[in-house]
């Protein structure tokens, strides 16, 4: 006997809920939806009444999603992605060959740009629109079809495929090298952190048998190129991509005070990489699927 269909809550309430989950507050969600914070709060109450569950708790001036809200948000995100795809299809957008791609700046310059001709040979009609951004884009608001991003592949709400690992070497300027002879010496060093991976040094220190949080201080930097320049200038100790630092080590501009292979046996799950990230449903667009298939067919290693 077929189960009774689930009665869905009002779409406006689901839309308000998804805006709050993405923006982190009722006020920011209200700005996005061009309504008042009170209207957003009312829609959340309607949704909570319809579901008979609590979705947000107040802690001081902040709101914190409950476990039920976090679970629901994954399905709501997938649902709105499906809505967007349906709109594209009925308006003819699905027949277009335009692909809006957002890529990590490092991956774009180091890997992708010089290979795009190969994809063009495979699909000459494709109209590629490439933007670069260090942070993960908002696929809906930024109108992005597919992204290639640096990180640890923890974007569970999307389909993610590892393309290439990005192993690091602990580096510093020659003027700092004398003070870093053992992993323990990192506790007194200024560590340079990538903004989008604040736990990277924590993972490295744990691998070296050191406790995280025992360092003297740190500076956060936005991108890989800035990180490398800061290390060369002597501001602090950084984690630089292995493929980009070997020439500098050989020329003496940089030093690997603990050795270039000290991190070579790290658990692969602790090593960041570049990932193909696609919202569920976007592959149904023919051009996006073709691009994803091509990306997955390439060997994205540092020497290909």
PDB file of C-alpha atoms in Angstrom:
ATOM      1  CA  UNK A   1       0.000   0.000   0.000  1.00  0.00           C
ATOM      2  CA  UNK A   2       1.539   3.338  -1.043  1.00  0.00           C
ATOM      3  CA  UNK A   3       2.456   5.727   1.752  1.00  0.00           C
ATOM      4  CA  UNK A   4       0.513   8.940   2.131  1.00  0.00           C
ATOM      5  CA  UNK A   5       2.173  11.893   0.425  1.00  0.00           C
ATOM      6  CA  UNK A   6       3.936  14.329   2.726  1.00  0.00           C
ATOM      7  CA  UNK A   7       2.230  17.707   2.949  1.00  0.00           C
ATOM      8  CA  UNK A   8       4.890  20.295   2.218  1.00  0.00           C
ATOM      9  CA  UNK A   9       5.142  23.554   4.192  1.00  0.00           C
ATOM     10  CA  UNK A  10       4.543  26.869   2.383  1.00  0.00           C
ATOM     11  CA  UNK A  11       7.263  27.661  -0.169  1.00  0.00           C
ATOM     12  CA  UNK A  12       7.782  31.174   1.235  1.00  0.00           C
ATOM     13  CA  UNK A  13       8.591  29.682   4.628  1.00  0.00           C
ATOM     14  CA  UNK A  14      11.101  27.275   3.068  1.00  0.00           C
ATOM     15  CA  UNK A  15      12.659  30.143   1.115  1.00  0.00           C
ATOM     16  CA  UNK A  16      13.032  32.227   4.274  1.00  0.00           C
ATOM     17  CA  UNK A  17      14.526  29.248   6.118  1.00  0.00           C
ATOM     18  CA  UNK A  18      17.108  28.659   3.389  1.00  0.00           C
ATOM     19  CA  UNK A  19      18.065  32.350   3.379  1.00  0.00           C
ATOM     20  CA  UNK A  20      18.570  32.309   7.162  1.00  0.00           C
ATOM     21  CA  UNK A  21      20.706  29.158   6.969  1.00  0.00           C
ATOM     22  CA  UNK A  22      22.947  30.673   4.316  1.00  0.00           C
ATOM     23  CA  UNK A  23      23.161  34.177   5.784  1.00  0.00           C
ATOM     24  CA  UNK A  24      23.378  33.232   9.464  1.00  0.00           C
ATOM     25  CA  UNK A  25      20.864  35.774  10.776  1.00  0.00           C
ATOM     26  CA  UNK A  26      17.281  36.934  10.311  1.00  0.00           C
ATOM     27  CA  UNK A  27      18.417  40.463   9.430  1.00  0.00           C
ATOM     28  CA  UNK A  28      20.826  39.356   6.704  1.00  0.00           C
ATOM     29  CA  UNK A  29      18.189  36.986   5.322  1.00  0.00           C
ATOM     30  CA  UNK A  30      15.679  39.842   5.314  1.00  0.00           C
ATOM     31  CA  UNK A  31      18.104  42.018   3.329  1.00  0.00           C
ATOM     32  CA  UNK A  32      18.519  39.243   0.777  1.00  0.00           C
ATOM     33  CA  UNK A  33      14.763  38.727   0.439  1.00  0.00           C
ATOM     34  CA  UNK A  34      13.945  42.472   0.553  1.00  0.00           C
ATOM     35  CA  UNK A  35      11.551  42.042   3.481  1.00  0.00           C
ATOM     36  CA  UNK A  36      11.666  42.977   7.164  1.00  0.00           C
ATOM     37  CA  UNK A  37      13.361  40.808   9.814  1.00  0.00           C
ATOM     38  CA  UNK A  38       9.927  40.451  11.416  1.00  0.00           C
ATOM     39  CA  UNK A  39       8.561  38.943   8.199  1.00  0.00           C
ATOM     40  CA  UNK A  40      11.414  36.432   8.137  1.00  0.00           C
ATOM     41  CA  UNK A  41      10.792  35.551  11.793  1.00  0.00           C
ATOM     42  CA  UNK A  42       7.122  35.002  11.040  1.00  0.00           C
ATOM     43  CA  UNK A  43       7.916  32.665   8.154  1.00  0.00           C
ATOM     44  CA  UNK A  44      10.264  30.667  10.384  1.00  0.00           C
ATOM     45  CA  UNK A  45       7.498  30.312  12.978  1.00  0.00           C
ATOM     46  CA  UNK A  46       5.119  29.118  10.248  1.00  0.00           C
ATOM     47  CA  UNK A  47       7.667  26.524   9.171  1.00  0.00           C
ATOM     48  CA  UNK A  48       8.332  25.369  12.745  1.00  0.00           C
ATOM     49  CA  UNK A  49       4.590  25.018  13.349  1.00  0.00           C
ATOM     50  CA  UNK A  50       4.146  23.051  10.133  1.00  0.00           C
ATOM     51  CA  UNK A  51       7.008  20.690  10.976  1.00  0.00           C
ATOM     52  CA  UNK A  52       6.392  20.615  14.727  1.00  0.00           C
ATOM     53  CA  UNK A  53      10.111  20.972  15.375  1.00  0.00           C
ATOM     54  CA  UNK A  54      12.363  23.741  16.680  1.00  0.00           C
ATOM     55  CA  UNK A  55      14.701  25.031  13.973  1.00  0.00           C
ATOM     56  CA  UNK A  56      16.640  27.836  15.685  1.00  0.00           C
ATOM     57  CA  UNK A  57      17.735  28.651  19.206  1.00  0.00           C
ATOM     58  CA  UNK A  58      18.801  32.051  20.486  1.00  0.00           C
ATOM     59  CA  UNK A  59      22.163  32.370  22.212  1.00  0.00           C
ATOM     60  CA  UNK A  60      22.635  35.978  23.224  1.00  0.00           C
ATOM     61  CA  UNK A  61      22.166  38.088  20.102  1.00  0.00           C
ATOM     62  CA  UNK A  62      22.889  35.175  17.757  1.00  0.00           C
ATOM     63  CA  UNK A  63      20.666  32.424  16.392  1.00  0.00           C
ATOM     64  CA  UNK A  64      21.955  28.875  16.212  1.00  0.00           C
ATOM     65  CA  UNK A  65      20.381  26.220  13.943  1.00  0.00           C
ATOM     66  CA  UNK A  66      19.273  23.038  15.645  1.00  0.00           C
ATOM     67  CA  UNK A  67      20.314  19.583  14.484  1.00  0.00           C
ATOM     68  CA  UNK A  68      16.958  19.263  12.691  1.00  0.00           C
ATOM     69  CA  UNK A  69      17.566  22.566  10.862  1.00  0.00           C
ATOM     70  CA  UNK A  70      21.003  21.454   9.675  1.00  0.00           C
ATOM     71  CA  UNK A  71      19.558  18.183   8.369  1.00  0.00           C
ATOM     72  CA  UNK A  72      16.664  19.920   6.645  1.00  0.00           C
ATOM     73  CA  UNK A  73      18.935  22.518   5.034  1.00  0.00           C
ATOM     74  CA  UNK A  74      20.710  19.899   2.889  1.00  0.00           C
ATOM     75  CA  UNK A  75      17.416  18.804   1.334  1.00  0.00           C
ATOM     76  CA  UNK A  76      16.092  22.343   0.941  1.00  0.00           C
ATOM     77  CA  UNK A  77      19.304  23.348  -0.866  1.00  0.00           C
ATOM     78  CA  UNK A  78      18.941  20.420  -3.241  1.00  0.00           C
ATOM     79  CA  UNK A  79      15.295  21.327  -3.782  1.00  0.00           C
ATOM     80  CA  UNK A  80      15.999  24.929  -4.728  1.00  0.00           C
ATOM     81  CA  UNK A  81      18.757  23.753  -7.066  1.00  0.00           C
ATOM     82  CA  UNK A  82      16.159  21.571  -8.766  1.00  0.00           C
ATOM     83  CA  UNK A  83      13.743  24.523  -8.988  1.00  0.00           C
ATOM     84  CA  UNK A  84      16.466  26.627 -10.623  1.00  0.00           C
ATOM     85  CA  UNK A  85      17.213  23.900 -13.118  1.00  0.00           C
ATOM     86  CA  UNK A  86      13.543  23.591 -13.983  1.00  0.00           C
ATOM     87  CA  UNK A  87      13.335  27.332 -14.649  1.00  0.00           C
ATOM     88  CA  UNK A  88      16.391  27.105 -16.900  1.00  0.00           C
ATOM     89  CA  UNK A  89      14.836  24.255 -18.833  1.00  0.00           C
ATOM     90  CA  UNK A  90      11.426  25.831 -19.481  1.00  0.00           C
ATOM     91  CA  UNK A  91      12.993  29.163 -20.433  1.00  0.00           C
ATOM     92  CA  UNK A  92      15.395  27.513 -22.865  1.00  0.00           C
ATOM     93  CA  UNK A  93      18.461  28.186 -20.715  1.00  0.00           C
ATOM     94  CA  UNK A  94      19.234  24.459 -20.565  1.00  0.00           C
ATOM     95  CA  UNK A  95      19.805  24.451 -24.321  1.00  0.00           C
ATOM     96  CA  UNK A  96      22.509  27.059 -24.062  1.00  0.00           C
ATOM     97  CA  UNK A  97      26.160  26.140 -24.311  1.00  0.00           C
ATOM     98  CA  UNK A  98      27.267  28.801 -21.830  1.00  0.00           C
ATOM     99  CA  UNK A  99      29.068  27.473 -18.757  1.00  0.00           C
ATOM    100  CA  UNK A 100      29.660  29.788 -15.807  1.00  0.00           C
ATOM    101  CA  UNK A 101      32.775  28.489 -14.064  1.00  0.00           C
ATOM    102  CA  UNK A 102      34.283  29.802 -10.841  1.00  0.00           C
ATOM    103  CA  UNK A 103      37.793  28.621 -10.042  1.00  0.00           C
ATOM    104  CA  UNK A 104      40.394  29.108  -7.327  1.00  0.00           C
ATOM    105  CA  UNK A 105      42.831  31.744  -8.683  1.00  0.00           C
ATOM    106  CA  UNK A 106      45.805  29.440  -8.109  1.00  0.00           C
ATOM    107  CA  UNK A 107      44.195  26.534  -9.976  1.00  0.00           C
ATOM    108  CA  UNK A 108      43.156  28.816 -12.820  1.00  0.00           C
ATOM    109  CA  UNK A 109      46.678  30.130 -13.457  1.00  0.00           C
ATOM    110  CA  UNK A 110      48.635  27.010 -12.497  1.00  0.00           C
ATOM    111  CA  UNK A 111      46.458  24.342 -14.137  1.00  0.00           C
ATOM    112  CA  UNK A 112      43.359  25.358 -16.034  1.00  0.00           C
ATOM    113  CA  UNK A 113      44.033  28.263 -18.395  1.00  0.00           C
ATOM    114  CA  UNK A 114      46.665  26.509 -20.491  1.00  0.00           C
ATOM    115  CA  UNK A 115      44.409  23.468 -20.912  1.00  0.00           C
ATOM    116  CA  UNK A 116      41.098  25.104 -21.802  1.00  0.00           C
ATOM    117  CA  UNK A 117      41.939  24.691 -25.476  1.00  0.00           C
ATOM    118  CA  UNK A 118      41.568  20.943 -25.021  1.00  0.00           C
ATOM    119  CA  UNK A 119      37.997  21.396 -23.827  1.00  0.00           C
ATOM    120  CA  UNK A 120      37.271  23.808 -26.667  1.00  0.00           C
ATOM    121  CA  UNK A 121      38.435  21.140 -29.113  1.00  0.00           C
ATOM    122  CA  UNK A 122      36.004  18.709 -27.508  1.00  0.00           C
ATOM    123  CA  UNK A 123      33.077  21.177 -27.447  1.00  0.00           C
ATOM    124  CA  UNK A 124      33.690  24.081 -29.880  1.00  0.00           C
ATOM    125  CA  UNK A 125      30.227  25.551 -29.279  1.00  0.00           C
ATOM    126  CA  UNK A 126      30.814  26.071 -25.554  1.00  0.00           C
ATOM    127  CA  UNK A 127      30.643  29.659 -24.285  1.00  0.00           C
ATOM    128  CA  UNK A 128      32.862  29.653 -21.192  1.00  0.00           C
ATOM    129  CA  UNK A 129      32.547  32.406 -18.587  1.00  0.00           C
ATOM    130  CA  UNK A 130      35.430  32.043 -16.126  1.00  0.00           C
ATOM    131  CA  UNK A 131      35.700  33.931 -12.846  1.00  0.00           C
ATOM    132  CA  UNK A 132      38.207  33.409 -10.033  1.00  0.00           C
ATOM    133  CA  UNK A 133      37.540  33.510  -6.330  1.00  0.00           C
ATOM    134  CA  UNK A 134      39.329  32.112  -3.291  1.00  0.00           C
ATOM    135  CA  UNK A 135      36.128  31.389  -1.354  1.00  0.00           C
ATOM    136  CA  UNK A 136      33.399  28.986  -2.409  1.00  0.00           C
ATOM    137  CA  UNK A 137      30.844  30.905  -4.511  1.00  0.00           C
ATOM    138  CA  UNK A 138      27.134  31.093  -3.844  1.00  0.00           C
ATOM    139  CA  UNK A 139      26.008  29.072  -6.850  1.00  0.00           C
ATOM    140  CA  UNK A 140      22.544  30.642  -6.973  1.00  0.00           C
ATOM    141  CA  UNK A 141      23.324  34.294  -6.262  1.00  0.00           C
ATOM    142  CA  UNK A 142      26.547  34.296  -8.322  1.00  0.00           C
ATOM    143  CA  UNK A 143      24.944  32.282 -11.163  1.00  0.00           C
ATOM    144  CA  UNK A 144      27.773  29.743 -11.125  1.00  0.00           C
ATOM    145  CA  UNK A 145      27.282  26.340 -12.765  1.00  0.00           C
ATOM    146  CA  UNK A 146      30.409  24.573 -11.549  1.00  0.00           C
ATOM    147  CA  UNK A 147      33.429  25.426  -9.393  1.00  0.00           C
ATOM    148  CA  UNK A 148      36.946  24.175  -8.753  1.00  0.00           C
ATOM    149  CA  UNK A 149      38.029  25.016  -5.216  1.00  0.00           C
ATOM    150  CA  UNK A 150      40.898  24.424  -2.817  1.00  0.00           C
ATOM    151  CA  UNK A 151      40.231  22.756   0.513  1.00  0.00           C
ATOM    152  CA  UNK A 152      39.570  19.407   2.127  1.00  0.00           C
ATOM    153  CA  UNK A 153      36.456  18.370   0.187  1.00  0.00           C
ATOM    154  CA  UNK A 154      34.092  18.968   3.095  1.00  0.00           C
ATOM    155  CA  UNK A 155      31.249  20.534   1.086  1.00  0.00           C
ATOM    156  CA  UNK A 156      28.728  17.779   1.783  1.00  0.00           C
ATOM    157  CA  UNK A 157      25.848  19.676   0.187  1.00  0.00           C
ATOM    158  CA  UNK A 158      27.503  19.398  -3.245  1.00  0.00           C
ATOM    159  CA  UNK A 159      29.008  16.685  -5.415  1.00  0.00           C
ATOM    160  CA  UNK A 160      32.774  16.883  -4.931  1.00  0.00           C
ATOM    161  CA  UNK A 161      35.587  15.124  -6.806  1.00  0.00           C
ATOM    162  CA  UNK A 162      39.250  15.391  -5.855  1.00  0.00           C
ATOM    163  CA  UNK A 163      41.343  16.485  -8.846  1.00  0.00           C
ATOM    164  CA  UNK A 164      44.823  16.842  -7.325  1.00  0.00           C
ATOM    165  CA  UNK A 165      46.382  17.072  -3.883  1.00  0.00           C
ATOM    166  CA  UNK A 166      48.308  20.208  -2.898  1.00  0.00           C
ATOM    167  CA  UNK A 167      51.128  19.039  -0.589  1.00  0.00           C
ATOM    168  CA  UNK A 168      52.921  21.753   1.362  1.00  0.00           C
ATOM    169  CA  UNK A 169      56.470  22.427   2.546  1.00  0.00           C
ATOM    170  CA  UNK A 170      57.219  24.358   5.732  1.00  0.00           C
ATOM    171  CA  UNK A 171      59.242  27.352   4.508  1.00  0.00           C
ATOM    172  CA  UNK A 172      60.787  30.531   5.812  1.00  0.00           C
ATOM    173  CA  UNK A 173      63.261  33.190   4.757  1.00  0.00           C
ATOM    174  CA  UNK A 174      66.961  32.416   5.390  1.00  0.00           C
ATOM    175  CA  UNK A 175      67.024  35.047   8.141  1.00  0.00           C
ATOM    176  CA  UNK A 176      64.540  32.995  10.191  1.00  0.00           C
ATOM    177  CA  UNK A 177      65.924  29.528   9.525  1.00  0.00           C
ATOM    178  CA  UNK A 178      68.496  29.502  12.331  1.00  0.00           C
ATOM    179  CA  UNK A 179      65.724  29.742  14.929  1.00  0.00           C
ATOM    180  CA  UNK A 180      63.774  26.746  13.598  1.00  0.00           C
ATOM    181  CA  UNK A 181      65.750  23.549  14.014  1.00  0.00           C
ATOM    182  CA  UNK A 182      63.078  21.265  15.501  1.00  0.00           C
ATOM    183  CA  UNK A 183      59.248  21.156  15.375  1.00  0.00           C
ATOM    184  CA  UNK A 184      59.196  22.507  18.926  1.00  0.00           C
ATOM    185  CA  UNK A 185      60.726  25.764  17.637  1.00  0.00           C
ATOM    186  CA  UNK A 186      57.504  26.495  15.717  1.00  0.00           C
ATOM    187  CA  UNK A 187      55.919  27.414  19.056  1.00  0.00           C
ATOM    188  CA  UNK A 188      57.907  30.660  19.058  1.00  0.00           C
ATOM    189  CA  UNK A 189      57.491  31.419  15.348  1.00  0.00           C
ATOM    190  CA  UNK A 190      54.951  33.631  13.610  1.00  0.00           C
ATOM    191  CA  UNK A 191      52.899  31.270  11.484  1.00  0.00           C
ATOM    192  CA  UNK A 192      51.241  32.407   8.252  1.00  0.00           C
ATOM    193  CA  UNK A 193      47.759  30.929   7.814  1.00  0.00           C
ATOM    194  CA  UNK A 194      45.573  30.695   4.690  1.00  0.00           C
ATOM    195  CA  UNK A 195      42.291  32.464   5.457  1.00  0.00           C
ATOM    196  CA  UNK A 196      40.127  29.682   4.031  1.00  0.00           C
ATOM    197  CA  UNK A 197      41.948  26.893   5.890  1.00  0.00           C
ATOM    198  CA  UNK A 198      42.566  28.084   9.464  1.00  0.00           C
ATOM    199  CA  UNK A 199      43.050  24.469  10.605  1.00  0.00           C
ATOM    200  CA  UNK A 200      45.880  23.666   8.180  1.00  0.00           C
ATOM    201  CA  UNK A 201      48.668  24.517  10.619  1.00  0.00           C
ATOM    202  CA  UNK A 202      46.804  22.626  13.331  1.00  0.00           C
ATOM    203  CA  UNK A 203      46.891  19.508  11.143  1.00  0.00           C
ATOM    204  CA  UNK A 204      50.586  20.019  10.388  1.00  0.00           C
ATOM    205  CA  UNK A 205      51.519  20.531  14.034  1.00  0.00           C
ATOM    206  CA  UNK A 206      49.567  17.458  15.036  1.00  0.00           C
ATOM    207  CA  UNK A 207      51.464  15.437  12.421  1.00  0.00           C
ATOM    208  CA  UNK A 208      54.739  16.741  13.876  1.00  0.00           C
ATOM    209  CA  UNK A 209      53.707  15.695  17.373  1.00  0.00           C
ATOM    210  CA  UNK A 210      53.068  19.243  18.565  1.00  0.00           C
ATOM    211  CA  UNK A 211      50.027  20.627  20.312  1.00  0.00           C
ATOM    212  CA  UNK A 212      48.038  23.174  18.337  1.00  0.00           C
ATOM    213  CA  UNK A 213      47.616  26.533  19.992  1.00  0.00           C
ATOM    214  CA  UNK A 214      51.114  26.665  21.459  1.00  0.00           C
ATOM    215  CA  UNK A 215      52.488  29.005  18.789  1.00  0.00           C
ATOM    216  CA  UNK A 216      53.518  32.598  19.392  1.00  0.00           C
ATOM    217  CA  UNK A 217      51.057  34.142  16.965  1.00  0.00           C
ATOM    218  CA  UNK A 218      49.905  34.149  13.391  1.00  0.00           C
ATOM    219  CA  UNK A 219      48.927  36.168  10.358  1.00  0.00           C
ATOM    220  CA  UNK A 220      46.116  35.218   7.961  1.00  0.00           C
ATOM    221  CA  UNK A 221      46.675  35.661   4.218  1.00  0.00           C
ATOM    222  CA  UNK A 222      44.118  35.457   1.473  1.00  0.00           C
ATOM    223  CA  UNK A 223      45.753  33.558  -1.394  1.00  0.00           C
ATOM    224  CA  UNK A 224      48.704  31.359  -2.332  1.00  0.00           C
ATOM    225  CA  UNK A 225      50.673  34.074  -4.117  1.00  0.00           C
ATOM    226  CA  UNK A 226      50.412  36.445  -1.163  1.00  0.00           C
ATOM    227  CA  UNK A 227      51.459  33.618   1.133  1.00  0.00           C
ATOM    228  CA  UNK A 228      54.605  32.917  -0.875  1.00  0.00           C
ATOM    229  CA  UNK A 229      55.580  36.606  -1.068  1.00  0.00           C
ATOM    230  CA  UNK A 230      55.056  37.001   2.681  1.00  0.00           C
ATOM    231  CA  UNK A 231      57.295  34.015   3.415  1.00  0.00           C
ATOM    232  CA  UNK A 232      60.047  35.326   1.121  1.00  0.00           C
ATOM    233  CA  UNK A 233      59.854  38.738   2.805  1.00  0.00           C
ATOM    234  CA  UNK A 234      60.560  37.164   6.190  1.00  0.00           C
ATOM    235  CA  UNK A 235      57.251  37.991   7.870  1.00  0.00           C
ATOM    236  CA  UNK A 236      56.861  34.468   9.208  1.00  0.00           C
ATOM    237  CA  UNK A 237      56.827  30.726   8.543  1.00  0.00           C
ATOM    238  CA  UNK A 238      54.432  29.524   5.878  1.00  0.00           C
ATOM    239  CA  UNK A 239      53.096  26.420   4.195  1.00  0.00           C
ATOM    240  CA  UNK A 240      53.902  26.788   0.487  1.00  0.00           C
ATOM    241  CA  UNK A 241      52.818  24.463  -2.323  1.00  0.00           C
ATOM    242  CA  UNK A 242      55.571  21.968  -3.038  1.00  0.00           C
ATOM    243  CA  UNK A 243      55.474  22.521  -6.794  1.00  0.00           C
ATOM    244  CA  UNK A 244      55.949  26.283  -6.399  1.00  0.00           C
ATOM    245  CA  UNK A 245      58.784  26.364  -3.904  1.00  0.00           C
ATOM    246  CA  UNK A 246      61.488  24.041  -5.228  1.00  0.00           C
ATOM    247  CA  UNK A 247      63.113  26.713  -7.428  1.00  0.00           C
ATOM    248  CA  UNK A 248      63.109  29.190  -4.537  1.00  0.00           C
ATOM    249  CA  UNK A 249      64.716  26.622  -2.247  1.00  0.00           C
ATOM    250  CA  UNK A 250      67.403  25.872  -4.806  1.00  0.00           C
ATOM    251  CA  UNK A 251      68.086  29.570  -5.363  1.00  0.00           C
ATOM    252  CA  UNK A 252      68.328  30.242  -1.623  1.00  0.00           C
ATOM    253  CA  UNK A 253      65.390  32.654  -1.506  1.00  0.00           C
ATOM    254  CA  UNK A 254      63.636  30.251   0.861  1.00  0.00           C
ATOM    255  CA  UNK A 255      64.666  27.570   3.331  1.00  0.00           C
ATOM    256  CA  UNK A 256      62.836  24.411   4.451  1.00  0.00           C
ATOM    257  CA  UNK A 257      64.202  24.427   8.012  1.00  0.00           C
ATOM    258  CA  UNK A 258      62.776  21.017   8.931  1.00  0.00           C
ATOM    259  CA  UNK A 259      63.492  19.428   5.552  1.00  0.00           C
ATOM    260  CA  UNK A 260      61.433  19.302   2.370  1.00  0.00           C
ATOM    261  CA  UNK A 261      60.064  15.832   3.162  1.00  0.00           C
ATOM    262  CA  UNK A 262      59.001  16.338   6.785  1.00  0.00           C
ATOM    263  CA  UNK A 263      55.319  16.370   5.735  1.00  0.00           C
ATOM    264  CA  UNK A 264      55.573  13.757   2.985  1.00  0.00           C
ATOM    265  CA  UNK A 265      54.024  11.002   5.114  1.00  0.00           C
ATOM    266  CA  UNK A 266      50.997  12.974   6.264  1.00  0.00           C
ATOM    267  CA  UNK A 267      47.655  11.208   6.058  1.00  0.00           C
ATOM    268  CA  UNK A 268      46.172  12.051   2.655  1.00  0.00           C
ATOM    269  CA  UNK A 269      42.955  13.216   4.318  1.00  0.00           C
ATOM    270  CA  UNK A 270      44.984  15.901   6.104  1.00  0.00           C
ATOM    271  CA  UNK A 271      46.460  17.267   2.864  1.00  0.00           C
ATOM    272  CA  UNK A 272      44.403  19.913   1.031  1.00  0.00           C
ATOM    273  CA  UNK A 273      43.649  19.659  -2.652  1.00  0.00           C
ATOM    274  CA  UNK A 274      41.649  21.052  -5.522  1.00  0.00           C
ATOM    275  CA  UNK A 275      38.129  19.719  -5.951  1.00  0.00           C
ATOM    276  CA  UNK A 276      35.531  19.846  -8.684  1.00  0.00           C
ATOM    277  CA  UNK A 277      32.376  21.077  -6.924  1.00  0.00           C
ATOM    278  CA  UNK A 278      28.962  20.805  -8.588  1.00  0.00           C
ATOM    279  CA  UNK A 279      25.508  21.410  -7.103  1.00  0.00           C
ATOM    280  CA  UNK A 280      23.319  18.349  -7.377  1.00  0.00           C
ATOM    281  CA  UNK A 281      21.275  18.600 -10.546  1.00  0.00           C
ATOM    282  CA  UNK A 282      23.606  20.912 -12.484  1.00  0.00           C
ATOM    283  CA  UNK A 283      25.066  17.983 -14.411  1.00  0.00           C
ATOM    284  CA  UNK A 284      21.711  17.645 -16.151  1.00  0.00           C
ATOM    285  CA  UNK A 285      22.656  20.663 -18.225  1.00  0.00           C
ATOM    286  CA  UNK A 286      24.401  19.222 -21.256  1.00  0.00           C
ATOM    287  CA  UNK A 287      27.197  21.801 -21.416  1.00  0.00           C
ATOM    288  CA  UNK A 288      27.936  21.539 -17.683  1.00  0.00           C
ATOM    289  CA  UNK A 289      28.040  17.745 -17.901  1.00  0.00           C
ATOM    290  CA  UNK A 290      30.442  17.961 -20.835  1.00  0.00           C
ATOM    291  CA  UNK A 291      32.747  20.275 -18.889  1.00  0.00           C
ATOM    292  CA  UNK A 292      32.661  18.060 -15.789  1.00  0.00           C
ATOM    293  CA  UNK A 293      33.377  14.962 -17.884  1.00  0.00           C
ATOM    294  CA  UNK A 294      36.365  16.717 -19.458  1.00  0.00           C
ATOM    295  CA  UNK A 295      37.719  17.913 -16.100  1.00  0.00           C
ATOM    296  CA  UNK A 296      37.495  14.380 -14.710  1.00  0.00           C
ATOM    297  CA  UNK A 297      39.259  12.975 -17.767  1.00  0.00           C
ATOM    298  CA  UNK A 298      42.325  15.204 -17.337  1.00  0.00           C
ATOM    299  CA  UNK A 299      45.367  14.283 -15.244  1.00  0.00           C
ATOM    300  CA  UNK A 300      45.647  17.313 -12.968  1.00  0.00           C
ATOM    301  CA  UNK A 301      49.071  16.612 -11.540  1.00  0.00           C
ATOM    302  CA  UNK A 302      51.814  19.208 -11.341  1.00  0.00           C
ATOM    303  CA  UNK A 303      53.837  17.805 -14.170  1.00  0.00           C
ATOM    304  CA  UNK A 304      51.220  16.888 -16.793  1.00  0.00           C
TER     305      UNK A 304
END
